Short mmCIF file of C-alpha atoms and ligand atoms in Angstrom, two decimals:
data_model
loop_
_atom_site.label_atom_id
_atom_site.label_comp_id
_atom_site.label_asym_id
_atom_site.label_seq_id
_atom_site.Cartn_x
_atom_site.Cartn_y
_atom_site.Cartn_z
CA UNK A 1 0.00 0.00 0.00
CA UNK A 2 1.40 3.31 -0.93
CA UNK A 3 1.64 6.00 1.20
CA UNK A 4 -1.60 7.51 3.11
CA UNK A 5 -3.42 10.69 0.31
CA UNK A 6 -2.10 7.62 -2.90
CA UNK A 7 -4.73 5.19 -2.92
CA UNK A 8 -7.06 6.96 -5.51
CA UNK A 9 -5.61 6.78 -8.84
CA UNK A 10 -6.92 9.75 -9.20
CA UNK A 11 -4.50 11.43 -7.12
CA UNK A 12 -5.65 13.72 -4.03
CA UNK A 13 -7.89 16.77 -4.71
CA UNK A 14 -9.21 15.81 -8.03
CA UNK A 15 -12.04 13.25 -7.56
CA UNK A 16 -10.92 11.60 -4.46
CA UNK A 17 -13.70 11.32 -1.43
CA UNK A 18 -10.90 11.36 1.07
CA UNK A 19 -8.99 14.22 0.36
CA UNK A 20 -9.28 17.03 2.59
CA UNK A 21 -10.66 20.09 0.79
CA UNK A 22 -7.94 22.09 1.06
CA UNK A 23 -5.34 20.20 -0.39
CA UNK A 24 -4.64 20.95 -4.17
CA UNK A 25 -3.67 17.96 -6.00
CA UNK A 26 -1.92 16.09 -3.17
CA UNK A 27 0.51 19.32 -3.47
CA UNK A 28 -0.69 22.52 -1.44
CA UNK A 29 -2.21 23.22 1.50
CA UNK A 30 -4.66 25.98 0.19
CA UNK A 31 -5.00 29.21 2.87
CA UNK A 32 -6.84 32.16 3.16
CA UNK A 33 -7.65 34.14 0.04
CA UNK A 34 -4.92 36.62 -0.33
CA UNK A 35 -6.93 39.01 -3.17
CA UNK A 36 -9.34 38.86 -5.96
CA UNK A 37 -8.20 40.40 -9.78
CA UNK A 38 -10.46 40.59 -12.22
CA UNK A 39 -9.85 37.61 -13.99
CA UNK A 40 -8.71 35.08 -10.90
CA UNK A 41 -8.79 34.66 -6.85
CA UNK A 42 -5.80 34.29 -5.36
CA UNK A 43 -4.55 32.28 -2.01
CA UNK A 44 -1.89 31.55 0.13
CA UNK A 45 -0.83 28.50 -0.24
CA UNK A 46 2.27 25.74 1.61
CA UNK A 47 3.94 23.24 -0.23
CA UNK A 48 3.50 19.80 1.57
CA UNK A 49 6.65 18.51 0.52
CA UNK A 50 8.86 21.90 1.14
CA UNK A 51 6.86 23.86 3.46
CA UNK A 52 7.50 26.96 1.12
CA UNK A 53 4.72 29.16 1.47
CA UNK A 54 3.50 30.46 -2.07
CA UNK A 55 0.61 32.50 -3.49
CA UNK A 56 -1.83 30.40 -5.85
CA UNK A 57 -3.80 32.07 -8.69
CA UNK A 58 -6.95 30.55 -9.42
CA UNK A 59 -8.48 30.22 -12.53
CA UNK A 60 -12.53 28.86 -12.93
CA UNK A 61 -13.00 26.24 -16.15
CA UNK A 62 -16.15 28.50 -16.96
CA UNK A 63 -13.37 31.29 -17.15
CA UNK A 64 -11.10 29.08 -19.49
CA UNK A 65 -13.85 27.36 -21.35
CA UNK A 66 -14.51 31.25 -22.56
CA UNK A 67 -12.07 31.83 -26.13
CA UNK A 68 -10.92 34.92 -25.19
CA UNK A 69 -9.93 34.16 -21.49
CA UNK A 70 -8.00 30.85 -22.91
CA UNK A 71 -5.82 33.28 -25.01
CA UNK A 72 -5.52 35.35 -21.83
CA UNK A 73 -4.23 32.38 -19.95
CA UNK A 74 -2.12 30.91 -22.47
CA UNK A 75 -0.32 34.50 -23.12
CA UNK A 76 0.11 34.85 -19.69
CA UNK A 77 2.15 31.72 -19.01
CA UNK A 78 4.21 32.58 -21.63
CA UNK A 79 5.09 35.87 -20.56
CA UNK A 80 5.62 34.75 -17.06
CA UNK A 81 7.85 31.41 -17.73
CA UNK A 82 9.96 33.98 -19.76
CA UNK A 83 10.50 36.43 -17.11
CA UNK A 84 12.98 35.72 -14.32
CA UNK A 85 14.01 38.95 -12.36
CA UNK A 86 14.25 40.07 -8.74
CA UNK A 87 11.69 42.74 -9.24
CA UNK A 88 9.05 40.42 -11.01
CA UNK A 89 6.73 37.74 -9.51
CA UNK A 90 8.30 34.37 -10.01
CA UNK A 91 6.28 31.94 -11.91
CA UNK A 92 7.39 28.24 -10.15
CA UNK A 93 4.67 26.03 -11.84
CA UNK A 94 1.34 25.64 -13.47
CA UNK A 95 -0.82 23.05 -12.51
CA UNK A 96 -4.28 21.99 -13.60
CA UNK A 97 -7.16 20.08 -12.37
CA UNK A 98 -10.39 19.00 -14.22
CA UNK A 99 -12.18 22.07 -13.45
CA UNK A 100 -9.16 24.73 -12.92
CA UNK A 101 -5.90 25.77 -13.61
CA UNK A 102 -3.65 27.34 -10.93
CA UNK A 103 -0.35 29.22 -10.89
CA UNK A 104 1.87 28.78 -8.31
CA UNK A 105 3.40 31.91 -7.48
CA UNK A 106 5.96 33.62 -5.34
CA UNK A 107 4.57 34.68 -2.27
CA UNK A 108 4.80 38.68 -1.91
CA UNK A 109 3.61 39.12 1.44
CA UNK A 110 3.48 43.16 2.18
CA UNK A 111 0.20 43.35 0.41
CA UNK A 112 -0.07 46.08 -2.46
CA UNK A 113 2.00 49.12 -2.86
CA UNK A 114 -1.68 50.81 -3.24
CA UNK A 115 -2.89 49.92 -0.09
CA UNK A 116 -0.12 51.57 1.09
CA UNK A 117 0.01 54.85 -0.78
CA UNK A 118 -3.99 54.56 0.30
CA UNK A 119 -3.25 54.75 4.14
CA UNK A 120 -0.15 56.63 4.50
CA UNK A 121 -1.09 59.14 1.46
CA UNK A 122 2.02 60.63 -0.60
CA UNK A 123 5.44 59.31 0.22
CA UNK A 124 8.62 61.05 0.56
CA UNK A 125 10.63 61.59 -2.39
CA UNK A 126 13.40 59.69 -1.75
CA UNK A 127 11.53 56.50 -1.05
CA UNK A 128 9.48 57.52 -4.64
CA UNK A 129 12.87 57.29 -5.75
CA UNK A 130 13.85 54.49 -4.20
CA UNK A 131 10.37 52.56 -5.89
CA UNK A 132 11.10 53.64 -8.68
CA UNK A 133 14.62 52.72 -9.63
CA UNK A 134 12.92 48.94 -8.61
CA UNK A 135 9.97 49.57 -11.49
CA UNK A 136 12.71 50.69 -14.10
CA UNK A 137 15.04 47.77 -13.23
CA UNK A 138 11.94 45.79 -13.83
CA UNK A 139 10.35 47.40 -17.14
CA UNK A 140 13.70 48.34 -18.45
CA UNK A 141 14.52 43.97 -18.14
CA UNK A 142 10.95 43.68 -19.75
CA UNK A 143 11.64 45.97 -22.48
CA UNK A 144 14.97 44.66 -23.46
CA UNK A 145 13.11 41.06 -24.12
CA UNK A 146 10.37 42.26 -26.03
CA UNK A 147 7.55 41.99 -23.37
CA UNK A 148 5.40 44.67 -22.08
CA UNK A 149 3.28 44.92 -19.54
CA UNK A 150 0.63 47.67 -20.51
CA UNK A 151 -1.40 47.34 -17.51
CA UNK A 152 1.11 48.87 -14.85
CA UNK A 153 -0.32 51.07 -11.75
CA UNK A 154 -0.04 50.71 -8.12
CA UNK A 155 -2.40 47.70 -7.84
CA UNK A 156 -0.03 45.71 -10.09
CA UNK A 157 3.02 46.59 -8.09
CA UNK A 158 3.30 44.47 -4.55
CA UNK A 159 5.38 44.98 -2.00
CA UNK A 160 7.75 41.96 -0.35
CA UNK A 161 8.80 41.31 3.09
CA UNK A 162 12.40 43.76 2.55
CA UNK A 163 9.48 46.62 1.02
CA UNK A 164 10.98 46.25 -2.24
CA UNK A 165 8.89 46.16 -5.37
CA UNK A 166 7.45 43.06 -7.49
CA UNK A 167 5.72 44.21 -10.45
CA UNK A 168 3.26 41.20 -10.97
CA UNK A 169 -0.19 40.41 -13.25
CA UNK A 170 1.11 40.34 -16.38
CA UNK A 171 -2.27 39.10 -17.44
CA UNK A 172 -2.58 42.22 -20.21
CA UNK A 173 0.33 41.96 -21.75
CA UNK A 174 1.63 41.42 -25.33
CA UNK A 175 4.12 39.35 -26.51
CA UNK A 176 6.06 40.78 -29.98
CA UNK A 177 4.10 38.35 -32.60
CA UNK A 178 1.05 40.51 -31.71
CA UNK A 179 2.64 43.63 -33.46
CA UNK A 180 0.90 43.49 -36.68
CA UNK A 181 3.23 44.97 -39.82
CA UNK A 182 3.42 48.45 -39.12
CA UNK A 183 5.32 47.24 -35.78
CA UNK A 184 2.29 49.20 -33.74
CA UNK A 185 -0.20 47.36 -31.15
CA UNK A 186 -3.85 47.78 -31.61
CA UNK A 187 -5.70 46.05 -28.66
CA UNK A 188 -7.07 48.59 -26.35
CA UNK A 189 -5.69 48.18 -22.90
CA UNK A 190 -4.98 49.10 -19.25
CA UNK A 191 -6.29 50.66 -16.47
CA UNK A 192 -8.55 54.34 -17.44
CA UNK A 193 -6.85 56.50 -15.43
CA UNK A 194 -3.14 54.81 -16.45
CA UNK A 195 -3.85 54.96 -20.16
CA UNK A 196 -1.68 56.71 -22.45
CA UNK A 197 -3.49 59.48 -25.15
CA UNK A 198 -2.25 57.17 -28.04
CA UNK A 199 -4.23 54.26 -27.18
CA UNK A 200 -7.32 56.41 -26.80
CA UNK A 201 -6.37 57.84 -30.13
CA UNK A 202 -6.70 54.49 -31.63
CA UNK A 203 -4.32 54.78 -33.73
CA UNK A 204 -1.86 51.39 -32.75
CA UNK A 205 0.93 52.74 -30.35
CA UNK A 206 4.17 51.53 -29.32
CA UNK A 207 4.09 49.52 -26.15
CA UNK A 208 7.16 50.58 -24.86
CA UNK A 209 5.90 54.14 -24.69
CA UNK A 210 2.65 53.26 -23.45
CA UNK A 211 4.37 51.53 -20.34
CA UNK A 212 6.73 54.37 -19.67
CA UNK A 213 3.68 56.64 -19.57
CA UNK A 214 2.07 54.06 -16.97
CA UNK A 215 5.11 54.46 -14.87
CA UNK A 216 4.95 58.15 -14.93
CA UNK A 217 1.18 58.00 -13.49
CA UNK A 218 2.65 56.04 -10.93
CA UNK A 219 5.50 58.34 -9.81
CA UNK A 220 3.12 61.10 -9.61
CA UNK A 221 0.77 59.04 -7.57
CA UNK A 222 3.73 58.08 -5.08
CA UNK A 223 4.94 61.53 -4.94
CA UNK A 224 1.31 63.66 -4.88
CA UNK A 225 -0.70 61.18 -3.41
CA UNK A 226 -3.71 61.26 -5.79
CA UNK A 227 -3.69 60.56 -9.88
CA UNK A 228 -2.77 63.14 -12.50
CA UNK A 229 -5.92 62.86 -14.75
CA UNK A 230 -9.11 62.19 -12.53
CA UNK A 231 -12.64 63.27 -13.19
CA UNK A 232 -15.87 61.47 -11.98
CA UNK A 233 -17.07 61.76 -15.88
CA UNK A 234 -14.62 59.32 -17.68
CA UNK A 235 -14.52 60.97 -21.13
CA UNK A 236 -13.55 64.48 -19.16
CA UNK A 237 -10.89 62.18 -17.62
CA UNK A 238 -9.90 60.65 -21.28
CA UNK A 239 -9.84 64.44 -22.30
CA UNK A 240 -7.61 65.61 -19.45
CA UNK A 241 -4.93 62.55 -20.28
CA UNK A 242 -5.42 63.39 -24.28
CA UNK A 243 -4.42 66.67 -23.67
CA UNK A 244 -1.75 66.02 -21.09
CA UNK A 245 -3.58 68.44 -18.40
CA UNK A 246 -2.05 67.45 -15.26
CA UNK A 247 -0.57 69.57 -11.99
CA UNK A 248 2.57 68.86 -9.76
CA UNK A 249 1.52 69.73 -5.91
CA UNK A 250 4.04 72.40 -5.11
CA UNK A 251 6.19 69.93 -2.77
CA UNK A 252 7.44 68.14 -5.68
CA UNK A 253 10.97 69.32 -6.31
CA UNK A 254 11.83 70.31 -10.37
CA UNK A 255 13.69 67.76 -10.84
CA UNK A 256 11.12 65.68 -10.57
CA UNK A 257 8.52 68.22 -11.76
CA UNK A 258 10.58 67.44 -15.28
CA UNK A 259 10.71 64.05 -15.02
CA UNK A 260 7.75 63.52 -14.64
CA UNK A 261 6.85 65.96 -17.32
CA UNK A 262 9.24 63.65 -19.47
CA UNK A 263 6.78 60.30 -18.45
CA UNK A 264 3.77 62.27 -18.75
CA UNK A 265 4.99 63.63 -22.57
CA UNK A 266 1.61 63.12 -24.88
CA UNK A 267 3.77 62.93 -27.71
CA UNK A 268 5.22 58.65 -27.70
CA UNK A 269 7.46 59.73 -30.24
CA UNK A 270 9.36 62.35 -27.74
CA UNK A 271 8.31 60.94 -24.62
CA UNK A 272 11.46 59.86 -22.37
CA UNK A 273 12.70 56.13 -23.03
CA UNK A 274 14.29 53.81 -20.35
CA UNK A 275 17.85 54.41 -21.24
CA UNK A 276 17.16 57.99 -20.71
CA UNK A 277 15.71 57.27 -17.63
CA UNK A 278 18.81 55.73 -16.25
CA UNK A 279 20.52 59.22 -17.16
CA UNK A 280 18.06 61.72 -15.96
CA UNK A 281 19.58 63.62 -12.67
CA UNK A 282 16.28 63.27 -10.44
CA UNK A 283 16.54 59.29 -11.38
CA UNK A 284 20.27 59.47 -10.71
CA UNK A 285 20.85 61.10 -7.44
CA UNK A 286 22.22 59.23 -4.63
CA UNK A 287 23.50 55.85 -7.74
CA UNK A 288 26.49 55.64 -7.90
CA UNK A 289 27.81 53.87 -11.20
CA UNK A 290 28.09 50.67 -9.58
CA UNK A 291 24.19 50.80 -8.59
CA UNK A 292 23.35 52.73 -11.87
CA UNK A 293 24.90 49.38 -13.87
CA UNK A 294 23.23 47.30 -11.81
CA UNK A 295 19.82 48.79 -12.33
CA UNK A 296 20.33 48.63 -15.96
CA UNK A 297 21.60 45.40 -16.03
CA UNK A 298 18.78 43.83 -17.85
CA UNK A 299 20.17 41.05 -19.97
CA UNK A 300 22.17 39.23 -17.67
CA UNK A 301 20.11 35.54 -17.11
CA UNK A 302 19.76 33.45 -19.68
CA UNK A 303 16.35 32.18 -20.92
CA UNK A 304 15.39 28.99 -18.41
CA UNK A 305 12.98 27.17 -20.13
CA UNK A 306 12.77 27.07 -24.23
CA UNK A 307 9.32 27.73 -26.38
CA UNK A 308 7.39 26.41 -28.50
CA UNK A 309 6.53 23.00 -27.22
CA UNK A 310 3.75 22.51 -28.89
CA UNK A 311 2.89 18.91 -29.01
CA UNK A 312 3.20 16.24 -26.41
CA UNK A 313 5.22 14.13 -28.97
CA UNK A 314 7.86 16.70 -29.76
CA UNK A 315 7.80 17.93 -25.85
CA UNK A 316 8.95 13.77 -24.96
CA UNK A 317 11.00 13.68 -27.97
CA UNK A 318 13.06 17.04 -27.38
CA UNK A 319 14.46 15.69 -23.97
CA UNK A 320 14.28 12.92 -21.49
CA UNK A 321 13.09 15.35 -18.52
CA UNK A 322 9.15 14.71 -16.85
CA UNK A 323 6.39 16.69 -18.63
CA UNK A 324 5.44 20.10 -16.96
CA UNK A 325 2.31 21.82 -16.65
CA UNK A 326 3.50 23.91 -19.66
CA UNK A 327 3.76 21.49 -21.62
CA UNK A 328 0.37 20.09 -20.67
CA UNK A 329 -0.92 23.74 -21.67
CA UNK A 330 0.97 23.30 -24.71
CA UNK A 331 -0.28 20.08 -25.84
CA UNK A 332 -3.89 21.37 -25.30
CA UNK A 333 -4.35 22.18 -29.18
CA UNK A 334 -4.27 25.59 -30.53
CA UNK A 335 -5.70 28.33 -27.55
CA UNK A 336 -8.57 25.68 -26.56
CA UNK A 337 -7.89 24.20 -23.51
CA UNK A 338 -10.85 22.32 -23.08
CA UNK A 339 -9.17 19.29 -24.22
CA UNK A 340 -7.04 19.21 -20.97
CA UNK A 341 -10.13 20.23 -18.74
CA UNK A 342 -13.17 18.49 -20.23
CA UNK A 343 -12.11 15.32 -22.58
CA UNK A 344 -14.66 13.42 -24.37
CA UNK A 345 -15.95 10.21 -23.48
CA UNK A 346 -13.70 7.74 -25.08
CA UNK A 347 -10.60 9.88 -23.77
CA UNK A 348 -9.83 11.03 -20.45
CA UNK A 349 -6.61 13.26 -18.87
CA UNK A 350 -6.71 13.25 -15.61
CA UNK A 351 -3.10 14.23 -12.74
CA UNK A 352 -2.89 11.58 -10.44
CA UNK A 353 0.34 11.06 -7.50
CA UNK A 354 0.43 6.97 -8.22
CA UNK A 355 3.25 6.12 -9.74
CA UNK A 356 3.25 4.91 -13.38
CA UNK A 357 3.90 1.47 -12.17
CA UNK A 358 1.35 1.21 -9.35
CA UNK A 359 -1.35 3.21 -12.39
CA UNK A 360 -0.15 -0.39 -14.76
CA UNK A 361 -0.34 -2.62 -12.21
CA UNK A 362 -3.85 -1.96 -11.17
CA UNK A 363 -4.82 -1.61 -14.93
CA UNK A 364 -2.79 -5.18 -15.76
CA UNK A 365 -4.89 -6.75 -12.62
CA UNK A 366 -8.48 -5.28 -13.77
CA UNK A 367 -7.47 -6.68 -17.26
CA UNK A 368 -6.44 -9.94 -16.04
CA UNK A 369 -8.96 -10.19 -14.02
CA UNK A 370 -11.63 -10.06 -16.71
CA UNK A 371 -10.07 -12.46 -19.00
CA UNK A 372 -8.29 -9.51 -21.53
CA UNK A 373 -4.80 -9.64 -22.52
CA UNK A 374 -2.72 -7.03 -21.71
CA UNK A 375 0.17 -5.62 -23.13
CA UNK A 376 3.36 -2.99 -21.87
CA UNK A 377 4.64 -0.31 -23.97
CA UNK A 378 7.76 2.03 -23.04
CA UNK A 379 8.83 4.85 -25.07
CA UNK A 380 11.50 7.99 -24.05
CA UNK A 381 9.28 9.87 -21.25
CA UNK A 382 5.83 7.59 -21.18
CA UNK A 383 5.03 4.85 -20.98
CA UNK A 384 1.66 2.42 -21.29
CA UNK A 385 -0.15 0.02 -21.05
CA UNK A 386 -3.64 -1.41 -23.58
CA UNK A 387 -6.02 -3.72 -22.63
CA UNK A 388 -7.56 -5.80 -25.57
CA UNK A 389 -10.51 -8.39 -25.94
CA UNK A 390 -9.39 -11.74 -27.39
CA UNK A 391 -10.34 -10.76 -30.88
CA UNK A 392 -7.92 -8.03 -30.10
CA UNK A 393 -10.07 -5.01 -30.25
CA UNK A 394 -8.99 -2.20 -27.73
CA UNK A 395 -10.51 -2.02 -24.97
CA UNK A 396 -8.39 0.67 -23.67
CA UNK A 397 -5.26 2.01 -23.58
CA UNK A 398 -3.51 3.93 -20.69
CA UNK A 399 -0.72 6.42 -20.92
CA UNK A 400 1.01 7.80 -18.36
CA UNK A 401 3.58 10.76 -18.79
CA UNK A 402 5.62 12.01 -15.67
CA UNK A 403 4.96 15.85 -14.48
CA UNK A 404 7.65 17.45 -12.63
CA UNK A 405 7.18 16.72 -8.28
CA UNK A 406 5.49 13.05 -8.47
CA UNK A 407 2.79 14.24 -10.43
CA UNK A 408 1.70 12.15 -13.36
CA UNK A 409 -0.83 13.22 -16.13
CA UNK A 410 -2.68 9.86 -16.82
CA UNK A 411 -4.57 9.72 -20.55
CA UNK A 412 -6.96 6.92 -20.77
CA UNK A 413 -8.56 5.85 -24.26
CA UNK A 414 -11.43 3.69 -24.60
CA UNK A 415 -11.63 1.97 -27.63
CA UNK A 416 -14.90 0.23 -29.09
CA UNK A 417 -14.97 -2.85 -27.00
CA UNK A 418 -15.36 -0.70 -23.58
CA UNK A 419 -17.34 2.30 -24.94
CA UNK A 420 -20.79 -0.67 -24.88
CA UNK A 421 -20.54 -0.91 -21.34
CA UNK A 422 -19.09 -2.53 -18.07
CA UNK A 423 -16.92 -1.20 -15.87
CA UNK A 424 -14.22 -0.41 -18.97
CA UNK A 425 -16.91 2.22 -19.99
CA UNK A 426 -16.57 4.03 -16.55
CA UNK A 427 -14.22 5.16 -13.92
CA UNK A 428 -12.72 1.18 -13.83
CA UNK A 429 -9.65 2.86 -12.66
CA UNK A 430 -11.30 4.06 -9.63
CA UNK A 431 -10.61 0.87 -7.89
CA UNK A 432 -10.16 2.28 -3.77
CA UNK A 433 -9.28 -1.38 -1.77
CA UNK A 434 -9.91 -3.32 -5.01
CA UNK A 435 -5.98 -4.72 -5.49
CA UNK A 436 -4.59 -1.73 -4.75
CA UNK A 437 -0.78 -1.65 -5.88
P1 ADP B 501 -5.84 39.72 -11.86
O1 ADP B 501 -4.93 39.33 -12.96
O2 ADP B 501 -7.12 38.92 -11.93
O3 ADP B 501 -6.03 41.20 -11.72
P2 ADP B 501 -3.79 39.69 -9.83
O4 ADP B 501 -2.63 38.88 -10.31
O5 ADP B 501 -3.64 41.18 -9.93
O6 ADP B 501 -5.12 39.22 -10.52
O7 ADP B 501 -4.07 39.29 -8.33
C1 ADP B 501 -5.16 39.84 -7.57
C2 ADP B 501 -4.67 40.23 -6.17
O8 ADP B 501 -4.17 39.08 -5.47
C3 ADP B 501 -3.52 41.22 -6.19
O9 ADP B 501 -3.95 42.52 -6.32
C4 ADP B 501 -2.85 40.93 -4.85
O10 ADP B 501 -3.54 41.57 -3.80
C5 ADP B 501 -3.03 39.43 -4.72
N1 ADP B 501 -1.84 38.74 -5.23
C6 ADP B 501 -1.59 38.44 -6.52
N2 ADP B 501 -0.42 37.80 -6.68
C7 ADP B 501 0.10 37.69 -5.44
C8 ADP B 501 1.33 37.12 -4.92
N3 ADP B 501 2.22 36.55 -5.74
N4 ADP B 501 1.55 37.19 -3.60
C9 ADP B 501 0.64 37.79 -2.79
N5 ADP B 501 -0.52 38.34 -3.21
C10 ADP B 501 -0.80 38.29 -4.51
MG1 MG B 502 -4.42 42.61 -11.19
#
């Protein structure tokens, strides 16, 4: 018998009746919700294995069943598994149930850098200073790889347990193949009052720009302690940001006063780029060269995972390593993920924590056991197993391929013998006390 939270096939948290709740595929120890975006809920969570506490984000399959949200999704693991920065939410894994898909997330645990600008109003300008040199690092690494975020303001920006930034929901942004020819984007995007006048122009704008103008909303919020462009009537608000028609409080020294005039430039063609930035004497004060290099030190990791994995062949084929949830993801054909999260009848995914050969054994013993023959197959990364009638039909054939962590993504198909009836038509897997391996 395998260890207690193994005896479904199914693995803990999926379908089994014994798992607790609150445990998340046999993995996490789900907490209290930590916040709630637009798109996902997200909650503390512990790693059984490491005790590492981490932040889950939740996605609902109604959510992902929805076209549009599935492209969402997909472009956001992309992004993230790309980005790898001291400033930037880590990304450690993506897992998926039946009904949901979760990312497990570096834990930021000082809450938003709103909430704090809410309660303590403006800050001083040296700690603006100091927040900002962490959002450039940040943008300035995004930039340099061809990612943008395009939906930066305070919300996005959390604060970790040293009070040092994480920029984090990269949920709207825009990887390069979505710059049509003329090099411009065209999706309409971000937050009203952080919106630069070119993308309510709607004339395709440079994304680049657009997040430096973002940033410069920011640094006036963290200096003045309110937004540039507000107005209770949105379109006078759209107005106010097309025509640039903001004021600096008078305790905002001109320095900053032109830096921020730089940001806040309605023109993206002369509006201040991040390598000016890193020379601009307000940005500047108190660096020394050292700190200056470091800040615009964007290049320096290498990529850590490669792209493009796009089916599960190729993904086994391209190295002898377990599957990942990104590959899973991948697999899932084109931006429909419903294949991973709802499969028809005759084929079923499903993540269990039984090994492969335990999953084999209790299919080999089922078989057996009702007078089919049963056959092994092994290939680089998966393995299986079919079952056939003595006519040699399929009745069905198991696959198991190895996730990373003990995880196992288990692919039954049913061929014609089992789809009539009998236990081969159902859940025969789900075999709890019945020669358990
Ligand atoms: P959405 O993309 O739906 O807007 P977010 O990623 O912004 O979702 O997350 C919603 C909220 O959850 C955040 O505003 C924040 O309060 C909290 N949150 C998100 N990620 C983390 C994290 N890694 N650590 C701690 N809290 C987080
Ligand atoms: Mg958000």
């Amino acid at each position: 018998m395998p260890a207690s939270g193994d005896q479904s096939l199914l693995g803990t948290g999926t379908r089994s009746s014994v798992a607790p709740a609150n445990i998340l595929l046999g993995r996490y120890e789900l907490g209290r919700l930590l916040g709630c975006g637009a798109s996902a809920k997200v909650y503390l969570a512990r790693n059984l294995r490491s005790g590492q506490s981490v932040a889950i984000k939740c996605f609902r399959k109604v959510s992902i069943a929805n076209g549009g949200l599935a492209n969402h999704i997909k472009r956001e693991i992309c992004i993230l598994r790309r980005l790898r920065h001291p400033r930037i939410v880590r990304l450690h894994e993506v897992l998926a149930s039946r009904s949901k898909i979760y990312f497990v997330l570096e834990l930021v645990k000082g809450g938003e850098l709103f909430a704090c600008v809410a309660s303590r109003g403006r800050l001083p300008e040296n700690l603006c200073r100091r927040y900002f040199h962490q959002l450039i690092a940040a943008v300035g690494y995004c930039h340099s790889r061809g990612i943008f975020h395009r939906d930066l303001k305070l919300e996005n920006l959390l604060l970790d347990e040293n009070g040092e930034i994480k920029v984090s929901d990269f949920g709207l942004s825009a990887v390069p193949e979505q710059i049509r020819g003329d090099g411009l984007f065209h999706t309409l995007c971000g937050t009203p009052a952080y919106v630069a006048p070119e993308i309510l122009a709607k004339k395709g704008y440079r994304a680049a720009a657009v997040d430096l103008w973002s940033c410069g909303v920011i640094l006036f919020v963290l200096v003045a302690g309110y937004l540039p462009f507000n107005d209770p009537n949105l379109m006078a608000m759209y107005r106010k940001i097309y025509r640039g028609e903001y004021r600096c409080p008078k305790w905002v020294s001109p320095e900053l006063k032109f830096l921020i005039s730089r940001l806040l430039d309605t023109n993206p063609e002369s509006r201040i780029t991040v390598d000016e930035i890193l020379l601009d004497p307000w940005f500047r004060k108190g660096l020394d060269e050292e700190k200056c290099a470091s800040l615009a030190r964007f290049c320096e990791e290498p990529m850590a995972v490669e792209e493009n994995k796009t089916s599960m062949a190729e993904a086994i084929n391209a190295e002898d390593r377990p599957l990942n949830a990104f590959d899973i993801i991948g697999f899932s054909s084109g931006v429909d993920l419903s294949g991973l999260f709802g499969a028809p009848a005759e084929r079923e995914r499903f993540i269990s924590d039984v090994s492969p050969e335990g999953i084999f054994r209790r299919v080999e013993e089922s078989g057996r056991n009702d007078g089919f023959v049963v056959r092994r197959k092994g290939e680089k990364g998966c393995a299986g197993v079919t079952v056939h009638g003595q006519n040699g039909n399929l009745v069905v054939a198991v696959e198991v391929y190895r996730l990373a962590g003990g995880l196992n993504v288990v692919e039954v198909q049913r061929g014609r013998a089992a789809v009539g009836g009998g236990r081969w038509a159902g859940e025969f897997w789900n075999l709890e006390g019945e020669g358990s391996p």
